[in-house]
PDB file of C-alpha atoms in Angstrom:
ATOM      1  CA  MET R  93       6.234  13.137 -55.830  1.00 88.00           C
ATOM      2  CA  SER R  94       3.099  14.061 -53.754  1.00 89.00           C
ATOM      3  CA  ARG R  95       2.240  17.896 -52.746  1.00 86.00           C
ATOM      4  CA  SER R  96       0.368  18.333 -49.920  1.00 83.00           C
ATOM      5  CA  GLY R  97      -1.757  21.783 -50.340  1.00 70.00           C
ATOM      6  CA  ALA R  98      -2.085  24.563 -47.966  1.00 67.00           C
ATOM      7  CA  TRP R  99      -5.462  24.997 -46.447  1.00 66.00           C
ATOM      8  CA  SER R 100      -7.123  26.216 -49.627  1.00 68.00           C
ATOM      9  CA  ASP R 101      -5.539  22.996 -51.911  1.00 75.00           C
ATOM     10  CA  TYR R 102      -5.695  19.350 -51.406  1.00 79.00           C
ATOM     11  CA  GLY R 103      -2.528  18.621 -53.216  1.00 84.00           C
ATOM     12  CA  ALA R 104      -1.684  15.952 -56.030  1.00 89.00           C
ATOM     13  CA  THR R 105       0.614  13.310 -56.579  1.00 91.00           C
ATOM     14  CA  ILE R 106       2.605  12.148 -59.564  1.00 92.00           C
ATOM     15  CA  ILE R 107       4.310   8.749 -60.523  1.00 92.00           C
ATOM     16  CA  ILE R 108       6.780   8.743 -63.559  1.00 93.00           C
ATOM     17  CA  ASP R 109       8.418   5.282 -64.177  1.00 91.00           C
ATOM     18  CA  SER R 110      11.252   4.094 -66.287  1.00 90.00           C
ATOM     19  CA  THR R 111       8.648   3.099 -69.012  1.00 94.00           C
ATOM     20  CA  LEU R 112       7.712   6.564 -69.555  1.00 95.00           C
ATOM     21  CA  ASN R 113       4.411   5.989 -67.977  1.00 94.00           C
ATOM     22  CA  TYR R 114       2.781   9.475 -66.243  1.00 95.00           C
ATOM     23  CA  ARG R 115       0.075   8.792 -63.595  1.00 94.00           C
ATOM     24  CA  TYR R 116      -1.416  11.923 -62.017  1.00 93.00           C
ATOM     25  CA  PHE R 117      -3.806  12.337 -59.378  1.00 92.00           C
ATOM     26  CA  ASP R 118      -5.525  15.471 -58.537  1.00 90.00           C
ATOM     27  CA  GLU R 119      -6.760  15.570 -54.535  1.00 86.00           C
ATOM     28  CA  ASN R 120      -8.801  18.693 -55.421  1.00 84.00           C
ATOM     29  CA  LYS R 121     -11.096  16.626 -58.173  1.00 87.00           C
ATOM     30  CA  LYS R 122     -10.794  13.392 -56.645  1.00 87.00           C
ATOM     31  CA  GLN R 123      -9.746  12.452 -60.379  1.00 91.00           C
ATOM     32  CA  GLY R 124      -6.480  10.331 -61.771  1.00 92.00           C
ATOM     33  CA  TYR R 125      -5.195  10.861 -65.073  1.00 95.00           C
ATOM     34  CA  THR R 126      -2.592   8.834 -67.142  1.00 95.00           C
ATOM     35  CA  GLY R 127      -0.284   9.627 -70.028  1.00 96.00           C
ATOM     36  CA  ARG R 128       3.139   8.945 -71.287  1.00 96.00           C
ATOM     37  CA  ILE R 129       6.057  11.167 -71.580  1.00 96.00           C
ATOM     38  CA  ASP R 130       8.806  11.068 -74.180  1.00 95.00           C
ATOM     39  CA  GLU R 131      12.547  10.283 -73.662  1.00 95.00           C
ATOM     40  CA  LYS R 132      13.526  13.991 -73.681  1.00 95.00           C
ATOM     41  CA  PHE R 133      11.179  14.463 -70.752  1.00 94.00           C
ATOM     42  CA  PHE R 134      12.590  11.733 -68.760  1.00 94.00           C
ATOM     43  CA  ASP R 135      16.146  12.866 -69.383  1.00 94.00           C
ATOM     44  CA  THR R 136      15.280  16.229 -68.180  1.00 94.00           C
ATOM     45  CA  LEU R 137      13.917  14.676 -65.216  1.00 92.00           C
ATOM     46  CA  ASN R 138      16.751  12.808 -64.660  1.00 90.00           C
ATOM     47  CA  ARG R 139      19.281  15.720 -65.098  1.00 92.00           C
ATOM     48  CA  LYS R 140      17.307  17.849 -62.881  1.00 91.00           C
ATOM     49  CA  PHE R 141      17.581  15.014 -60.006  1.00 89.00           C
ATOM     50  CA  GLU R 142      21.418  14.919 -60.558  1.00 89.00           C
ATOM     51  CA  SER R 143      21.491  18.496 -60.365  1.00 90.00           C
ATOM     52  CA  ILE R 144      20.241  18.851 -57.012  1.00 85.00           C
ATOM     53  CA  LYS R 145      22.221  15.809 -55.954  1.00 83.00           C
ATOM     54  CA  PHE R 146      19.515  13.680 -54.582  1.00 79.00           C
ATOM     55  CA  LYS R 147      21.379  10.613 -53.461  1.00 77.00           C
ATOM     56  CA  THR R 148      23.362  12.712 -51.132  1.00 77.00           C
ATOM     57  CA  MET R 149      21.117  15.616 -50.145  1.00 73.00           C
ATOM     58  CA  PRO R 150      19.468  16.312 -46.727  1.00 67.00           C
ATOM     59  CA  THR R 151      16.274  14.092 -46.735  1.00 65.00           C
ATOM     60  CA  TRP R 152      14.346  16.376 -44.384  1.00 67.00           C
ATOM     61  CA  GLY R 153      13.699  20.180 -45.015  1.00 62.00           C
ATOM     62  CA  TYR R 154      10.390  20.351 -43.155  1.00 60.00           C
ATOM     63  CA  HIS R 155       9.853  23.344 -40.932  1.00 57.00           C
ATOM     64  CA  GLY R 156       6.543  22.428 -39.283  1.00 63.00           C
ATOM     65  CA  CYS R 157       4.358  24.896 -41.392  1.00 66.00           C
ATOM     66  CA  LYS R 158       0.863  24.500 -41.169  1.00 66.00           C
ATOM     67  CA  ASP R 159      -0.440  26.733 -43.899  1.00 67.00           C
ATOM     68  CA  CYS R 160       2.247  25.816 -46.824  1.00 74.00           C
ATOM     69  CA  GLU R 161       2.940  22.990 -49.430  1.00 80.00           C
ATOM     70  CA  VAL R 162       4.873  19.977 -48.244  1.00 83.00           C
ATOM     71  CA  PHE R 163       6.560  17.950 -51.176  1.00 86.00           C
ATOM     72  CA  GLU R 164       7.487  14.433 -50.756  1.00 88.00           C
ATOM     73  CA  LEU R 165       9.823  13.273 -53.544  1.00 88.00           C
ATOM     74  CA  ILE R 166      10.717   9.413 -53.783  1.00 88.00           C
ATOM     75  CA  VAL R 167      13.234   8.247 -56.394  1.00 89.00           C
ATOM     76  CA  HIS R 168      14.222   4.875 -57.115  1.00 87.00           C
ATOM     77  CA  TRP R 169      17.662   3.802 -58.713  1.00 86.00           C
ATOM     78  CA  ARG R 170      18.949   0.675 -59.335  1.00 89.00           C
ATOM     79  CA  ASP R 171      18.233  -1.205 -55.965  1.00 89.00           C
ATOM     80  CA  LYS R 172      18.258   2.150 -53.977  1.00 89.00           C
ATOM     81  CA  LYS R 173      15.559   4.514 -52.877  1.00 87.00           C
ATOM     82  CA  ARG R 174      15.772   8.136 -51.586  1.00 86.00           C
ATOM     83  CA  ARG R 175      12.727  10.029 -49.779  1.00 87.00           C
ATOM     84  CA  ILE R 176      12.943  13.574 -49.591  1.00 85.00           C
ATOM     85  CA  ILE R 177      10.642  15.852 -47.767  1.00 83.00           C
ATOM     86  CA  LYS R 178      10.652  19.903 -48.275  1.00 82.00           C
ATOM     87  CA  ASP R 179       8.264  22.344 -47.688  1.00 77.00           C
ATOM     88  CA  TRP R 180       7.813  25.925 -49.044  1.00 74.00           C
ATOM     89  CA  PRO R 181       7.404  28.398 -45.953  1.00 63.00           C
ATOM     90  CA  ILE R 182       9.672  31.027 -47.602  1.00 60.00           C
ATOM     91  CA  GLU R 183      12.884  30.575 -49.505  1.00 66.00           C
ATOM     92  CA  VAL R 184      13.184  28.808 -53.032  1.00 72.00           C
ATOM     93  CA  ASP R 185      16.181  26.935 -53.321  1.00 81.00           C
ATOM     94  CA  SER R 186      17.548  24.502 -56.077  1.00 85.00           C
ATOM     95  CA  THR R 187      15.638  21.407 -54.748  1.00 85.00           C
ATOM     96  CA  LEU R 188      12.548  23.660 -54.496  1.00 85.00           C
ATOM     97  CA  LYS R 189      12.734  24.731 -58.056  1.00 89.00           C
ATOM     98  CA  VAL R 190      12.961  21.089 -59.523  1.00 91.00           C
ATOM     99  CA  LEU R 191       9.942  20.024 -57.154  1.00 89.00           C
ATOM    100  CA  LEU R 192       7.895  22.974 -58.606  1.00 90.00           C
ATOM    101  CA  TRP R 193       8.810  22.211 -62.003  1.00 93.00           C
ATOM    102  CA  LEU R 194       7.937  18.437 -61.741  1.00 93.00           C
ATOM    103  CA  ASN R 195       4.782  19.710 -59.676  1.00 91.00           C
ATOM    104  CA  ASP R 196       3.800  21.750 -63.082  1.00 93.00           C
ATOM    105  CA  SER R 197       4.635  18.879 -65.286  1.00 95.00           C
ATOM    106  CA  TYR R 198       1.356  17.780 -65.448  1.00 95.00           C
ATOM    107  CA  LYS R 199       0.210  20.767 -67.679  1.00 95.00           C
ATOM    108  CA  TYR R 200       3.012  19.983 -70.442  1.00 93.00           C
ATOM    109  CA  VAL R 201       2.058  16.053 -70.683  1.00 95.00           C
ATOM    110  CA  LYS R 202      -1.174  14.704 -72.628  1.00 96.00           C
ATOM    111  CA  LEU R 203      -3.461  13.310 -70.176  1.00 96.00           C
ATOM    112  CA  ALA R 204      -6.657  11.306 -70.009  1.00 96.00           C
ATOM    113  CA  PRO R 205      -8.678  10.876 -67.380  1.00 95.00           C
ATOM    114  CA  THR R 206      -8.984   7.410 -65.702  1.00 92.00           C
ATOM    115  CA  ASN R 207     -10.672   5.406 -63.105  1.00 89.00           C
ATOM    116  CA  THR R 208      -7.937   3.278 -62.264  1.00 82.00           C
ATOM    117  CA  VAL R 209      -6.941   3.256 -58.838  1.00 78.00           C
ATOM    118  CA  PHE R 210      -3.387   4.273 -58.172  1.00 76.00           C
ATOM    119  CA  GLN R 211      -0.946   2.954 -55.192  1.00 77.00           C
ATOM    120  CA  PHE R 212       1.061   5.834 -53.967  1.00 75.00           C
ATOM    121  CA  GLU R 213       4.178   5.056 -52.283  1.00 78.00           C
ATOM    122  CA  THR R 214       4.440   8.554 -50.829  1.00 72.00           C
ATOM    123  CA  SER R 215       2.890   9.379 -47.463  1.00 69.00           C
ATOM    124  CA  PHE R 216       1.493  13.250 -48.474  1.00 57.00           C
ATOM    125  CA  PRO R 217      -1.032  14.450 -48.727  1.00 52.00           C
ATOM    126  CA  LYS R 218      -2.509  11.350 -46.670  1.00 49.00           C
ATOM    127  CA  GLU R 219      -0.576  12.999 -43.789  1.00 43.00           C
ATOM    128  CA  SER R 220      -1.931  16.300 -43.819  1.00 38.00           C
ATOM    129  CA  THR R 221      -0.427  19.258 -42.491  1.00 35.00           C
ATOM    130  CA  LYS R 222      -3.636  20.931 -42.025  1.00 37.00           C
ATOM    131  CA  ALA R 223      -4.323  21.759 -38.827  1.00 33.00           C
ATOM    132  CA  PRO R 224      -7.463  20.506 -37.118  1.00 36.00           C
ATOM    133  CA  ALA R 225      -9.815  23.152 -36.221  1.00 36.00           C
ATOM    134  CA  TYR R 226      -9.681  22.454 -32.493  1.00 36.00           C
ATOM    135  CA  SER R 227      -5.981  23.587 -32.738  1.00 38.00           C
ATOM    136  CA  VAL R 228      -6.678  27.049 -33.445  1.00 41.00           C
ATOM    137  CA  ALA R 229      -6.806  29.080 -30.243  1.00 43.00           C
ATOM    138  CA  PHE R 230      -7.784  32.589 -29.260  1.00 45.00           C
ATOM    139  CA  PRO R 231      -6.927  34.374 -26.522  1.00 49.00           C
ATOM    140  CA  PRO R 232      -9.607  35.560 -24.200  1.00 51.00           C
ATOM    141  CA  PRO R 233     -11.177  38.904 -24.545  1.00 51.00           C
ATOM    142  CA  ILE R 234      -9.600  41.681 -22.933  1.00 54.00           C
ATOM    143  CA  THR R 235     -11.734  43.012 -20.263  1.00 57.00           C
ATOM    144  CA  LYS R 236     -11.423  46.251 -18.289  1.00 56.00           C
ATOM    145  CA  PRO R 237      -9.843  45.764 -15.012  1.00 53.00           C
ATOM    146  CA  SER R 238     -12.078  46.625 -11.898  1.00 56.00           C
ATOM    147  CA  LYS R 239     -11.838  50.036 -10.434  1.00 55.00           C
ATOM    148  CA  LYS R 240     -10.005  48.402  -7.362  1.00 55.00           C
ATOM    149  CA  LEU R 241      -7.534  46.541  -9.556  1.00 50.00           C
ATOM    150  CA  GLN R 242      -7.097  49.869 -11.816  1.00 48.00           C
ATOM    151  CA  HIS R 243      -6.217  51.781  -8.688  1.00 49.00           C
ATOM    152  CA  LYS R 244      -3.614  49.187  -7.612  1.00 48.00           C
ATOM    153  CA  ILE R 245      -2.081  48.896 -10.861  1.00 45.00           C
ATOM    154  CA  LEU R 246      -1.636  52.765 -11.027  1.00 50.00           C
ATOM    155  CA  THR R 247      -0.273  52.629  -7.555  1.00 49.00           C
ATOM    156  CA  GLN R 248       2.491  50.228  -8.139  1.00 49.00           C
TER     157      GLN R 248
END
């Protein structure tokens, strides 16, 4: 799972595999961490995925929000794969609750810093949703119309 941050956050990426390895990369610190989860955590993760029906749910829940977090979840099982994109503009649904739980899971796993380079399958936060500065537009200043134009507006 990856989370691209809002404008004040660069996001993070989490990889959990079936051998219970946990890898976390904090884009804000540009630092990777590794650890291990226990079977109980892995079972909880699988139950949460099943509860949101990840195999059949819509894969795209992105509203084009420029200043919100975007989550990308890729789940592998057997010989299948499912990629789900979800942003967090306003409402919190059951899928977002699972993503938020997973996003905060690094706080509960014993992690050690590493210099290992991680290969992430996810697109975010590489595909930033942050608006480039040149895309911000401001309206021109309001100027007082000339007396001739004022007169014309008033007489119409």
